[in-house]
Short mmCIF file of N, CA, C and O in Angstrom, two decimals:
data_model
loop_
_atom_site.label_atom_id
_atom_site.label_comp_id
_atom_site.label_asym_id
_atom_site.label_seq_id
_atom_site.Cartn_x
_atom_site.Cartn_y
_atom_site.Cartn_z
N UNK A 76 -7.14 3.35 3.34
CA UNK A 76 -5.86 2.96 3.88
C UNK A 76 -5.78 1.45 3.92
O UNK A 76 -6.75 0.73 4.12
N UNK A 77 -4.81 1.12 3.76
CA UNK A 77 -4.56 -0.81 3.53
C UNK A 77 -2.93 -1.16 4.27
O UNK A 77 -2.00 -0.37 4.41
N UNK A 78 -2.98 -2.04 4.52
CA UNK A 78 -1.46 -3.03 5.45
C UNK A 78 -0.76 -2.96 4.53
O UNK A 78 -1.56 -2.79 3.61
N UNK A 79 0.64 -2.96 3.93
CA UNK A 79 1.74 -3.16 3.62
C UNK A 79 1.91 -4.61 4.68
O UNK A 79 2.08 -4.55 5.90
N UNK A 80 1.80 -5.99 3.80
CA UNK A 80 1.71 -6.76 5.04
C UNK A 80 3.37 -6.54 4.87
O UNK A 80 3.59 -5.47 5.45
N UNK A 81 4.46 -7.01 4.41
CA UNK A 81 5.71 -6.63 4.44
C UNK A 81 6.31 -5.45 4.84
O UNK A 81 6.61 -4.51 4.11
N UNK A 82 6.52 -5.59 6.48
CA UNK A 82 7.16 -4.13 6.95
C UNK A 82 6.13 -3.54 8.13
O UNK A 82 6.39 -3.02 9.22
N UNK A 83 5.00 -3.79 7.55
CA UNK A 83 3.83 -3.88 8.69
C UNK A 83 3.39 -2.19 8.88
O UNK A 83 3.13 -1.50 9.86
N UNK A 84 3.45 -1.97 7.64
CA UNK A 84 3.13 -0.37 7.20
C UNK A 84 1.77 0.57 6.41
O UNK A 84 1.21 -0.03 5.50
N UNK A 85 1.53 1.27 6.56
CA UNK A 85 0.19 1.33 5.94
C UNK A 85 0.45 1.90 4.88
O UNK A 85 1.58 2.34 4.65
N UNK A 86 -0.68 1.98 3.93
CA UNK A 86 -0.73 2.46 2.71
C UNK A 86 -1.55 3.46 2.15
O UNK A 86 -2.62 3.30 2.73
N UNK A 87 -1.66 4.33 1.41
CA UNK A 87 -2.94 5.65 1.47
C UNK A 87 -2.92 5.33 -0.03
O UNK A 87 -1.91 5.38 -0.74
N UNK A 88 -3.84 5.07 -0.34
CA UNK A 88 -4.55 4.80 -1.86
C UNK A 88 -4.49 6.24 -2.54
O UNK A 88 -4.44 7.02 -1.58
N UNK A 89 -4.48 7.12 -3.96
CA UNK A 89 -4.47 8.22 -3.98
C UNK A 89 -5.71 8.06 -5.11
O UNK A 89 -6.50 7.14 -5.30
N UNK A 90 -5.52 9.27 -5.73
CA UNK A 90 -7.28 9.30 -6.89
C UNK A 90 -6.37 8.56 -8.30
O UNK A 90 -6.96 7.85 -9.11
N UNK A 91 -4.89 8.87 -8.40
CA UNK A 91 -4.75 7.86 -9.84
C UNK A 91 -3.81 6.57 -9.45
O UNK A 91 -2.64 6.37 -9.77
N UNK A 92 -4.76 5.69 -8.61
CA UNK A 92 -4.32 4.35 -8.32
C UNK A 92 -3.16 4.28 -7.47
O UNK A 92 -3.18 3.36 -6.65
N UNK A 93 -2.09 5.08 -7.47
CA UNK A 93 -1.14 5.28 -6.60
C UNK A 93 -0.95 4.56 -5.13
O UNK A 93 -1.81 3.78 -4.70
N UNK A 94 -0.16 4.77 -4.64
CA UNK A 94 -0.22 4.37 -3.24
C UNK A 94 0.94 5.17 -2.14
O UNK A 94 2.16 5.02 -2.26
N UNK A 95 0.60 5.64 -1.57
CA UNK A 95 1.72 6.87 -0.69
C UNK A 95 2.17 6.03 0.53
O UNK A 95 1.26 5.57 1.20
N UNK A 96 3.41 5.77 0.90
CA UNK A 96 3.90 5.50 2.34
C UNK A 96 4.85 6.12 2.87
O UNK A 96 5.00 7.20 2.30
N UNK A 97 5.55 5.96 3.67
CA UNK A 97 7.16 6.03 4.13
C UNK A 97 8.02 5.45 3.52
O UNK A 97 7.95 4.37 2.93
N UNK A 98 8.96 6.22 3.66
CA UNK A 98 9.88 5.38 2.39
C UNK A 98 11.33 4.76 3.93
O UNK A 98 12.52 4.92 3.64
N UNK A 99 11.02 4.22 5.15
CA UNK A 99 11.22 3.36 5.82
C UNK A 99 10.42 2.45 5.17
O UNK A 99 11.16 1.54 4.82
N UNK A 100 9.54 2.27 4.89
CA UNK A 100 8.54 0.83 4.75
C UNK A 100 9.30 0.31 3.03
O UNK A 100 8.64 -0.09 2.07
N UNK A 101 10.30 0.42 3.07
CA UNK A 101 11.06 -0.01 1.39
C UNK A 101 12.13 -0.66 2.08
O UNK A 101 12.20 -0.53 3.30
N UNK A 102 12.97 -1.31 1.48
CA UNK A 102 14.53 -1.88 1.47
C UNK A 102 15.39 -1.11 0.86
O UNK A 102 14.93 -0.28 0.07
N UNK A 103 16.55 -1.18 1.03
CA UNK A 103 17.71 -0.22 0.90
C UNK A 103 17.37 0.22 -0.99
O UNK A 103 17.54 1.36 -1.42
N UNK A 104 16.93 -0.81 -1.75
CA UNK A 104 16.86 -0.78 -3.11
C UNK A 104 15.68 -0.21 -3.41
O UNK A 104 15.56 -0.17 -4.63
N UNK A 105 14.61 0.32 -2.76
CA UNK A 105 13.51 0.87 -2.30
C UNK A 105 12.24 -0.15 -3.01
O UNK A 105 11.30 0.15 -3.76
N UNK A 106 12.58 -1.17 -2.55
CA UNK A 106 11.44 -2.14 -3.09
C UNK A 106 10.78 -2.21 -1.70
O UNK A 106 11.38 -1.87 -0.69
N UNK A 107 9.63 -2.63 -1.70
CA UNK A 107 8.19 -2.43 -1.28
C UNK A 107 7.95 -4.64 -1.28
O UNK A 107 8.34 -5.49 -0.48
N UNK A 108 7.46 -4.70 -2.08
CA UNK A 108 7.06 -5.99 -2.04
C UNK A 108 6.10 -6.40 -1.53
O UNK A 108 5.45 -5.72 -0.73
N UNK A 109 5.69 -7.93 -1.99
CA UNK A 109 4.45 -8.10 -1.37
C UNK A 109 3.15 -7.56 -1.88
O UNK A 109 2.98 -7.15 -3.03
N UNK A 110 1.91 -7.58 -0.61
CA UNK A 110 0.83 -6.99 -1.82
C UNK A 110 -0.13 -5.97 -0.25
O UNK A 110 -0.17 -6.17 0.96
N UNK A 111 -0.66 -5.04 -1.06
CA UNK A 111 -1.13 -4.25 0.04
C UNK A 111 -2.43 -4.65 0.37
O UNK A 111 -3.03 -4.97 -0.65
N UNK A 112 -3.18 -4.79 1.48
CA UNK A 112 -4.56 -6.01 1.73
C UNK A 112 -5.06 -4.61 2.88
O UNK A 112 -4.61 -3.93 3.80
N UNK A 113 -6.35 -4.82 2.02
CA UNK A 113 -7.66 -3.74 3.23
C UNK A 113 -8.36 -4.33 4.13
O UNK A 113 -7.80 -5.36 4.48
N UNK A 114 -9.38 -4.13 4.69
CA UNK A 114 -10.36 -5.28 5.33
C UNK A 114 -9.54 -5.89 6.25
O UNK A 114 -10.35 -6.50 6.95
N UNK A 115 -8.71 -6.06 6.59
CA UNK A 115 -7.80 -6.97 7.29
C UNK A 115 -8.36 -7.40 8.85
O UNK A 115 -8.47 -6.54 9.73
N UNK A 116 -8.53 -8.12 8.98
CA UNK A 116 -9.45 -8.94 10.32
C UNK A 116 -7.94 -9.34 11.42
O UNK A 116 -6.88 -9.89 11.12
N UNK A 117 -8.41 -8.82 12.70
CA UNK A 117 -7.79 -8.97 13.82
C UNK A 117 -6.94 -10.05 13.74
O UNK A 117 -7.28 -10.96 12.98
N UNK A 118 -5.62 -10.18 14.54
CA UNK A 118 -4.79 -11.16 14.84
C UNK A 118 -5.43 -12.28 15.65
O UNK A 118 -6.40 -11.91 16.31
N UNK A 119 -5.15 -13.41 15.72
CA UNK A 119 -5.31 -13.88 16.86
C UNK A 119 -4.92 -13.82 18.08
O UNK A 119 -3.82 -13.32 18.30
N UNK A 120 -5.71 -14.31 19.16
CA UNK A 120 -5.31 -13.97 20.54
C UNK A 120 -3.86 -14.50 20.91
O UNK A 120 -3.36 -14.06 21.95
N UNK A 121 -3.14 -15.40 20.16
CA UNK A 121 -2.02 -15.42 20.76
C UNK A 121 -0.92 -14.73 19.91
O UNK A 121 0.27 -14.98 20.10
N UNK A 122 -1.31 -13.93 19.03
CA UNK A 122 -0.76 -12.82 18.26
C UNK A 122 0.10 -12.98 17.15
O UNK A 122 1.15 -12.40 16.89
N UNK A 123 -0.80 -14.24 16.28
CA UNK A 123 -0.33 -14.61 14.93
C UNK A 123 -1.32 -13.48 14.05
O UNK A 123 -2.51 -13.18 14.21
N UNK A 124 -0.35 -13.01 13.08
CA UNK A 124 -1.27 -12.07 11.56
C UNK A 124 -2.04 -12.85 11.15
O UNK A 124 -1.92 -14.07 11.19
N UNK A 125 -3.23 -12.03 10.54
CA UNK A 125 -4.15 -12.55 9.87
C UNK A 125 -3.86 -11.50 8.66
O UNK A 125 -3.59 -10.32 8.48
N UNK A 126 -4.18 -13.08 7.73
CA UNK A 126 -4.13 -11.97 6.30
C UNK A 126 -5.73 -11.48 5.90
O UNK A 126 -6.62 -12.10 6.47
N UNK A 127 -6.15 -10.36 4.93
CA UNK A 127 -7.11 -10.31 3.92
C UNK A 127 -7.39 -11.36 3.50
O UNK A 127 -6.70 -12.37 3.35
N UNK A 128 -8.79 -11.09 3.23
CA UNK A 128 -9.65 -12.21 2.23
C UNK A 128 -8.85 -11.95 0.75
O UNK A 128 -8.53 -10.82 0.37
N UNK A 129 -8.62 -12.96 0.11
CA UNK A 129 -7.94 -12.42 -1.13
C UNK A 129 -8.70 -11.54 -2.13
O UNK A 129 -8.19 -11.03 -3.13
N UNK A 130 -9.51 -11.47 -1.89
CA UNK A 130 -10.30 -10.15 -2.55
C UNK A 130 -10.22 -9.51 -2.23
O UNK A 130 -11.19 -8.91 -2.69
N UNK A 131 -9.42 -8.38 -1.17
CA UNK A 131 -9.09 -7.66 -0.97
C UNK A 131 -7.55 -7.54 -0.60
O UNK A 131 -7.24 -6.68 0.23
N UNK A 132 -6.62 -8.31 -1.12
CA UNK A 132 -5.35 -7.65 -1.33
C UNK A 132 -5.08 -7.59 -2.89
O UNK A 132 -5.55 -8.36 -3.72
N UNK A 133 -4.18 -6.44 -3.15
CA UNK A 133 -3.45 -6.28 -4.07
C UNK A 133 -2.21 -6.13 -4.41
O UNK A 133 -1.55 -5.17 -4.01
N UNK A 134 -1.63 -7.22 -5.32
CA UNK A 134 -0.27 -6.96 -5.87
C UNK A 134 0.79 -5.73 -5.94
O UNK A 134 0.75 -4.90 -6.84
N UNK A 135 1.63 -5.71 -5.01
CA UNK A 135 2.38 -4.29 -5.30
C UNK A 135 3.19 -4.81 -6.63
O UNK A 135 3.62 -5.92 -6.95
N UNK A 136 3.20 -3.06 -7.50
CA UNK A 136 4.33 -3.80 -9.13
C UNK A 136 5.07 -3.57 -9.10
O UNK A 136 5.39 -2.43 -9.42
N UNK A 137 6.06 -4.62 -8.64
CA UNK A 137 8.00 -4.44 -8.85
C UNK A 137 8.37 -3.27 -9.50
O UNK A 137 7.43 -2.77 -10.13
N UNK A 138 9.27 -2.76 -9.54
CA UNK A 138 9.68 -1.71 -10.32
C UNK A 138 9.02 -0.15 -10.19
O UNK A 138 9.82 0.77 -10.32
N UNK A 139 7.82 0.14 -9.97
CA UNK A 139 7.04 1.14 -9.64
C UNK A 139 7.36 1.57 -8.44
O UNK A 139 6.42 2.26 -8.05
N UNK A 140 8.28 1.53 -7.55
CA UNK A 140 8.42 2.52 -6.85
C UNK A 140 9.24 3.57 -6.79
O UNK A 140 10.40 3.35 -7.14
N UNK A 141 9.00 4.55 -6.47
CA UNK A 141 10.12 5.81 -5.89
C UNK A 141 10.02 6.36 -4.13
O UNK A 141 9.14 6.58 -3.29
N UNK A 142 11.10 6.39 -4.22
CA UNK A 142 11.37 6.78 -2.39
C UNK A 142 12.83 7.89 -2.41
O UNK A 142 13.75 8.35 -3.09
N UNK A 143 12.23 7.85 -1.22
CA UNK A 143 13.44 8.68 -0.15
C UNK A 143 13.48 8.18 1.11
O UNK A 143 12.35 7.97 1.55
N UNK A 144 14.35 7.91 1.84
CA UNK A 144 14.55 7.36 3.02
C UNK A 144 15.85 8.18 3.63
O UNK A 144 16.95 7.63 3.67
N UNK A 145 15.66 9.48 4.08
CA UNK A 145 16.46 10.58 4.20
C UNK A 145 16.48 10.78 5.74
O UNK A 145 17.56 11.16 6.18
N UNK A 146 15.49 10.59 6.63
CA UNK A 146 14.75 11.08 7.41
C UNK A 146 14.01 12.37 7.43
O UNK A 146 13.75 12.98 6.39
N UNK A 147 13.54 12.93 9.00
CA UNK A 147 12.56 13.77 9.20
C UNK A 147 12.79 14.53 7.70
O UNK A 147 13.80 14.96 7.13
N UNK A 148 11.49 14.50 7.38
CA UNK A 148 10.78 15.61 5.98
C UNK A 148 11.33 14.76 4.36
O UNK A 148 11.12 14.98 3.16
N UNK A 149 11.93 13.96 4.95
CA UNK A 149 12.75 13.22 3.14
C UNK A 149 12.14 12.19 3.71
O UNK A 149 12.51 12.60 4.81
N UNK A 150 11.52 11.18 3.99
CA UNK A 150 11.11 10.06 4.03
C UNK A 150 9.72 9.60 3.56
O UNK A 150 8.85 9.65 4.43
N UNK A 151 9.33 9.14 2.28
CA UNK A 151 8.50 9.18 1.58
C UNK A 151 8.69 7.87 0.33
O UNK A 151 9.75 7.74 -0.27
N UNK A 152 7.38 6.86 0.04
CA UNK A 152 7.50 6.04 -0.90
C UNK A 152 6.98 6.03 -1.69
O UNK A 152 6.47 7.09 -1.33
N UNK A 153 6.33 5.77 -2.92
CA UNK A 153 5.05 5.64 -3.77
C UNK A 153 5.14 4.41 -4.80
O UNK A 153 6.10 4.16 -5.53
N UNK A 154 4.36 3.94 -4.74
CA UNK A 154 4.27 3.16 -5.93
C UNK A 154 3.09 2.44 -6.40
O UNK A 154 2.11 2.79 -5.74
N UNK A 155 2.80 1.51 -7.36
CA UNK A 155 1.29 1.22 -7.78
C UNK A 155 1.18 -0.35 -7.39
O UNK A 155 2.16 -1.07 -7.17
N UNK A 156 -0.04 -0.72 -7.34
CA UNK A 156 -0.59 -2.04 -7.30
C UNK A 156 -1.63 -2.58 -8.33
O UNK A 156 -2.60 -1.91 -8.70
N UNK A 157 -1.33 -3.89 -8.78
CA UNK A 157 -1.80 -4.57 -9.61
C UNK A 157 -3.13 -4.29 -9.77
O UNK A 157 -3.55 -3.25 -9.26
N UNK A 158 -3.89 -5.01 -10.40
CA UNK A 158 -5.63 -5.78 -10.10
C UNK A 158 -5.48 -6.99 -9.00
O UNK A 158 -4.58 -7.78 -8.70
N UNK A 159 -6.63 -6.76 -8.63
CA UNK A 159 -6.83 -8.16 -7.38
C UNK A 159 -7.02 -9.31 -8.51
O UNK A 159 -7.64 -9.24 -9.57
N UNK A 160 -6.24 -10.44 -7.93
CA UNK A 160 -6.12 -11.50 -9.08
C UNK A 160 -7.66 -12.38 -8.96
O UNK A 160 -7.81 -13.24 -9.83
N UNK A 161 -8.40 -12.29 -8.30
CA UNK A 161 -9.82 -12.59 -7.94
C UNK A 161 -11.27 -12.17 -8.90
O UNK A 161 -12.08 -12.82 -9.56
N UNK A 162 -11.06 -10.64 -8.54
CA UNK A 162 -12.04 -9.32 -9.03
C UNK A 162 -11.67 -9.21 -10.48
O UNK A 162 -12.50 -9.41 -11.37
N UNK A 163 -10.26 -8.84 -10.75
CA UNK A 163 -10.22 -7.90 -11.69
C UNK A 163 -9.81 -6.70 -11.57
O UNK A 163 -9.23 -6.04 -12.43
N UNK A 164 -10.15 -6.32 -10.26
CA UNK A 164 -10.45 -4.57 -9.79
C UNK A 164 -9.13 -4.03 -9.77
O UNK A 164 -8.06 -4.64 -9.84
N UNK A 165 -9.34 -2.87 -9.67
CA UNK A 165 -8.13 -1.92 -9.31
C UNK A 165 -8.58 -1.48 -7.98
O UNK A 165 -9.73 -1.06 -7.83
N UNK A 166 -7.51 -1.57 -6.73
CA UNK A 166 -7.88 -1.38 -5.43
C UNK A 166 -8.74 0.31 -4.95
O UNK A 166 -9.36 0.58 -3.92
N UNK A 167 -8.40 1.34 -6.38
CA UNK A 167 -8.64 2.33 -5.86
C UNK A 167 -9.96 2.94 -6.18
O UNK A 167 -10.23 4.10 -5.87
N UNK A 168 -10.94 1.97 -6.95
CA UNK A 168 -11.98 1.65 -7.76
C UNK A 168 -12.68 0.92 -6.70
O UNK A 168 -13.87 0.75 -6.95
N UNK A 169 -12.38 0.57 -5.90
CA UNK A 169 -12.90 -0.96 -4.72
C UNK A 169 -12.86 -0.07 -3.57
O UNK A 169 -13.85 0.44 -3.04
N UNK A 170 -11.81 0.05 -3.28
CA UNK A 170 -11.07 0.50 -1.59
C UNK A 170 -11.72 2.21 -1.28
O UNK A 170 -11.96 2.63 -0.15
N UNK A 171 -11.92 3.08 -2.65
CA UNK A 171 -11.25 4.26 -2.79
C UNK A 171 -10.55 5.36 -2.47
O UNK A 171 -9.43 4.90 -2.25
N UNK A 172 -10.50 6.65 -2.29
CA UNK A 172 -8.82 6.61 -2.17
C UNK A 172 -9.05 8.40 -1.38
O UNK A 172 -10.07 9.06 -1.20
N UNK A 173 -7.67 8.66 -1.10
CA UNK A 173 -7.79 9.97 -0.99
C UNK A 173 -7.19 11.00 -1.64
O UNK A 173 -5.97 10.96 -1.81
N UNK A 174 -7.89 11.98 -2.07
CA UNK A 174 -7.78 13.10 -3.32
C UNK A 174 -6.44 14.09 -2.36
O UNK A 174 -6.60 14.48 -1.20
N UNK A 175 -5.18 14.32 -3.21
CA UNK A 175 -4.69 15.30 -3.41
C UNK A 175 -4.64 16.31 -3.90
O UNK A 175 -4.55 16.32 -5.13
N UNK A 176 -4.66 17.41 -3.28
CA UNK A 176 -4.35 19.07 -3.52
C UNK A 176 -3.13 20.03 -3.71
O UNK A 176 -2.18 19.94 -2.93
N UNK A 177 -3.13 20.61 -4.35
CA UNK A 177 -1.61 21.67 -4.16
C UNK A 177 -1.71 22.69 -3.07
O UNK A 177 -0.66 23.20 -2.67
N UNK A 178 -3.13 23.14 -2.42
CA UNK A 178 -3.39 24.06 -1.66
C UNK A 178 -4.94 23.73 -0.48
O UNK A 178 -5.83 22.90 -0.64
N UNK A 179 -4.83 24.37 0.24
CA UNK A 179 -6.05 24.06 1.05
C UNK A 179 -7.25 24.56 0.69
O UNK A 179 -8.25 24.30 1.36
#
């Protein structure tokens, strides 16, 4: 799981690089933006954000998303993230991720 620092939302990594949220955490045009960062180290005490080490955020890619922002049961986002411009890596290769099923 990683920050959506834009929107202040989390992110669920999936097994093909993907990334699952709420599709509240988008803008009316369902852009996302920004870059999704793991590791993320406490605020400070007078309650400024702290970002990721840049080795651990990644580029969200314009255009790659799909949403719904319907409410209860329609509210859903997805979309992919770059390589860390640092590593190289793909976040879900680094971070890794959680496997989806069709059934239990």
């Amino acid at each position: 799981m990683g920050r959506l620092f834009r929107g202040g939302c989390t992110g669920w990594l999936i097994s093909n690089g993907g990334v699952l949220t709420a599709g509240h955490c988008t803008n009316d045009s369902g852009d996302i933006g920004g870059v999704l960062e793991f590791n993320v180290p406490t605020s400070s005490s007078n309650g400024v954000t702290a970002w990721a080490d840049p080795a651990d955020q990644y580029p969200i890619v314009a255009g790659s998303e799909a949403f719904q922002n319907n409410g209860l049961g329609e509210d859903w986002a997805q979309f992919r993230v770059g390589t860390n411009t640092q590593t190289g890596l793909r976040a879900h290769i680094v971070q890794g991720f959680f496997r989806l099923a069709d059934s239990l």
